[in-house]
C-alpha positions as a printed NumPy array, in Angstrom:
array([[116.193, 145.076, 123.765],
       [119.019, 147.34 , 124.551],
       [122.288, 148.278, 122.097],
       [125.504, 146.541, 122.5  ],
       [127.637, 149.676, 122.894],
       [127.649, 150.875, 126.382],
       [125.773, 153.854, 127.523],
       [128.763, 155.837, 127.9  ],
       [129.602, 155.404, 124.055],
       [126.342, 155.865, 123.422],
       [126.225, 159.389, 124.965],
       [129.958, 160.286, 123.52 ],
       [129.006, 159.696, 120.032],
       [125.382, 160.668, 120.005],
       [123.138, 161.743, 122.855],
       [125.312, 164.069, 124.43 ],
       [127.383, 165.098, 121.225],
       [126.441, 168.676, 120.052],
       [127.856, 170.907, 117.274],
       [130.26 , 172.954, 118.914],
       [130.427, 176.875, 118.534],
       [133.405, 177.69 , 120.381],
       [136.58 , 175.81 , 121.323],
       [139.335, 175.948, 123.609],
       [142.769, 176.542, 122.36 ],
       [143.94 , 172.89 , 122.973],
       [145.674, 171.8  , 119.717],
       [144.459, 168.895, 117.706],
       [147.596, 166.772, 116.921],
       [148.283, 164.983, 113.926],
       [148.068, 161.728, 115.646],
       [144.377, 162.321, 116.649],
       [143.464, 163.045, 113.15 ],
       [145.19 , 159.755, 111.951],
       [143.738, 157.793, 114.601],
       [139.929, 159.36 , 113.735],
       [140.648, 158.46 , 109.99 ],
       [142.17 , 155.053, 110.776],
       [138.82 , 153.961, 112.629],
       [136.363, 155.58 , 110.082],
       [138.011, 154.376, 106.955],
       [136.311, 151.151, 107.597],
       [132.766, 152.849, 107.441],
       [131.021, 151.192, 104.155],
       [130.683, 152.863, 100.806],
       [129.236, 151.723,  97.68 ],
       [131.669, 149.427,  95.797],
       [134.392, 150.795,  98.486],
       [134.709, 153.831,  96.507],
       [136.064, 155.987,  99.807],
       [135.576, 159.278,  97.788],
       [136.13 , 161.529, 100.824],
       [139.046, 163.636, 100.655],
       [140.137, 165.953, 103.658],
       [142.129, 169.47 , 103.471],
       [143.157, 170.125, 106.831],
       [143.682, 173.886, 107.699],
       [146.3  , 174.62 , 110.39 ],
       [148.579, 177.467, 108.984],
       [147.531, 181.163, 109.853],
       [147.938, 181.707, 106.317],
       [145.272, 178.93 , 105.449],
       [143.138, 180.103, 107.991],
       [142.993, 183.407, 106.682],
       [142.089, 182.375, 103.355],
       [139.278, 179.959, 104.428],
       [137.801, 182.469, 106.999],
       [137.432, 185.008, 104.365],
       [134.658, 182.552, 102.653],
       [132.606, 181.679, 105.427],
       [129.503, 183.313, 106.379],
       [129.706, 186.001, 108.805],
       [128.198, 184.11 , 111.751],
       [130.602, 181.073, 111.433],
       [134.001, 183.398, 110.792],
       [134.585, 183.48 , 114.383],
       [134.237, 179.855, 115.091],
       [136.634, 178.971, 112.246],
       [139.048, 181.437, 113.158],
       [139.49 , 180.141, 116.719],
       [139.144, 176.013, 116.224],
       [142.039, 174.629, 116.534],
       [141.682, 172.77 , 113.179],
       [139.395, 173.187, 110.464],
       [138.702, 170.228, 108.259],
       [137.768, 170.816, 104.444],
       [135.699, 167.868, 103.66 ],
       [135.152, 167.304,  99.628],
       [134.258, 164.223,  97.214],
       [136.819, 163.099,  95.019],
       [135.266, 162.87 ,  91.602],
       [138.038, 160.644,  90.047],
       [137.645, 158.119,  92.81 ],
       [137.497, 155.469,  90.075],
       [141.166, 155.54 ,  89.534],
       [141.749, 153.884,  93.017],
       [138.894, 151.22 ,  92.422],
       [141.247, 148.439,  91.185],
       [143.031, 148.896,  94.393],
       [139.931, 149.192,  96.442],
       [138.148, 146.603,  95.05 ],
       [140.631, 144.014,  93.951],
       [138.086, 141.286,  93.373],
       [136.096, 143.42 ,  90.885],
       [138.492, 145.882,  89.357],
       [136.495, 145.931,  86.25 ],
       [133.921, 148.432,  88.338],
       [136.119, 151.149,  87.251],
       [135.346, 151.174,  83.498],
       [132.061, 149.397,  83.875],
       [130.122, 151.582,  86.222],
       [132.267, 154.932,  86.357],
       [133.611, 155.87 ,  83.169],
       [131.145, 158.855,  82.827],
       [131.689, 161.886,  84.908],
       [128.19 , 162.736,  85.899],
       [128.078, 159.035,  87.088],
       [131.193, 159.383,  88.972],
       [129.855, 163.015,  90.369],
       [126.849, 161.613,  91.836],
       [128.28 , 158.142,  93.264],
       [131.154, 160.697,  94.836],
       [128.561, 163.015,  96.377],
       [126.558, 160.596,  98.037],
       [129.381, 158.225,  99.215],
       [131.481, 161.171, 100.542],
       [128.699, 162.437, 102.393],
       [128.52 , 159.121, 103.907],
       [131.887, 159.474, 104.956],
       [131.744, 162.917, 106.064],
       [129.321, 161.515, 108.786],
       [131.513, 158.939, 109.703],
       [134.114, 161.504, 110.107],
       [132.118, 163.619, 112.54 ],
       [131.307, 160.378, 114.351],
       [135.265, 159.565, 114.595],
       [136.078, 163.06 , 115.941],
       [133.618, 162.547, 118.834],
       [134.859, 159.072, 119.271],
       [138.381, 160.879, 119.815],
       [136.852, 163.075, 122.796],
       [137.058, 166.014, 120.539],
       [133.875, 168.468, 119.14 ],
       [132.842, 168.888, 115.616],
       [131.475, 172.076, 114.22 ],
       [130.207, 170.919, 110.663],
       [129.468, 174.061, 108.649],
       [127.603, 174.681, 105.36 ],
       [127.418, 178.56 , 105.327],
       [130.078, 179.878, 103.231],
       [130.976, 180.838,  99.658],
       [131.059, 177.627,  98.237],
       [132.966, 178.774,  94.939],
       [135.27 , 180.908,  96.974],
       [136.489, 177.76 ,  98.802],
       [136.512, 175.583,  95.83 ],
       [138.989, 177.693,  94.088],
       [140.769, 178.413,  97.073],
       [141.504, 175.1  ,  98.19 ],
       [140.26 , 172.441,  95.729],
       [140.643, 171.302,  92.045],
       [137.759, 170.979,  89.424],
       [138.121, 167.08 ,  90.316],
       [136.959, 167.582,  93.805],
       [133.472, 168.941,  95.065],
       [133.219, 170.731,  98.449],
       [131.048, 169.136, 101.092],
       [131.141, 170.987, 104.231],
       [133.837, 172.614, 106.512],
       [134.448, 170.848, 110.087],
       [135.749, 172.87 , 113.092],
       [137.396, 170.669, 115.45 ],
       [138.774, 170.976, 118.97 ],
       [137.722, 170.66 , 122.548],
       [134.607, 172.628, 123.415],
       [135.162, 176.055, 124.842],
       [133.021, 178.196, 127.002],
       [129.041, 178.521, 126.161],
       [130.005, 176.027, 123.299],
       [126.547, 174.654, 122.834],
       [123.284, 176.093, 121.647],
       [119.872, 174.298, 123.18 ],
       [119.217, 170.937, 121.699],
       [116.801, 171.271, 119.216],
       [113.745, 168.577, 119.113],
       [114.2  , 165.46 , 116.882],
       [111.66 , 163.46 , 115.223],
       [109.738, 160.425, 117.108],
       [110.351, 156.721, 115.965],
       [106.994, 156.646, 114.735],
       [107.419, 159.99 , 112.88 ],
       [110.191, 158.69 , 110.683],
       [109.86 , 154.67 , 110.706],
       [106.959, 152.734, 108.525],
       [106.509, 149.151, 108.518],
       [104.902, 147.604, 105.409]])
């Protein structure tokens, strides 16, 4: 059985999409970022938590503050990407639950009154949303370069408060010259899926 999504869209989102390592200088507009968010906000999270928060780094000053905390091999990519997004989990997401889950507003206090529970839930669900975000970047015809090679404590201190936990940094833009490393192997269906 084939997928409903046409082959070109499958290629755009998955088969041909790669982590970009170089970018052109073509800007990524606010309208593009808004369109990405307006698509990916519909991806599911538990209790509709929606804990992902995004810091967009556009200014030269912000870029300088960020690049100093990136691993050496990631600094050139982050320096030259037209836009960089810092993705974080909001550990106080429960404050939004009465609006996000109007049929069950008591979930805020019933399940998420304790900070360790919120941190665990926010980390998992924001990571799901980060994956949706990357797919959304691809759907916009852009390349994403997600990274975890950085000084997390430094970025946390520089850009986030204690209510947010850093997940990753994503470079965004049109792929530049020699943007792709060779495609790494993937596990086969039989190596991943077990039927019981």
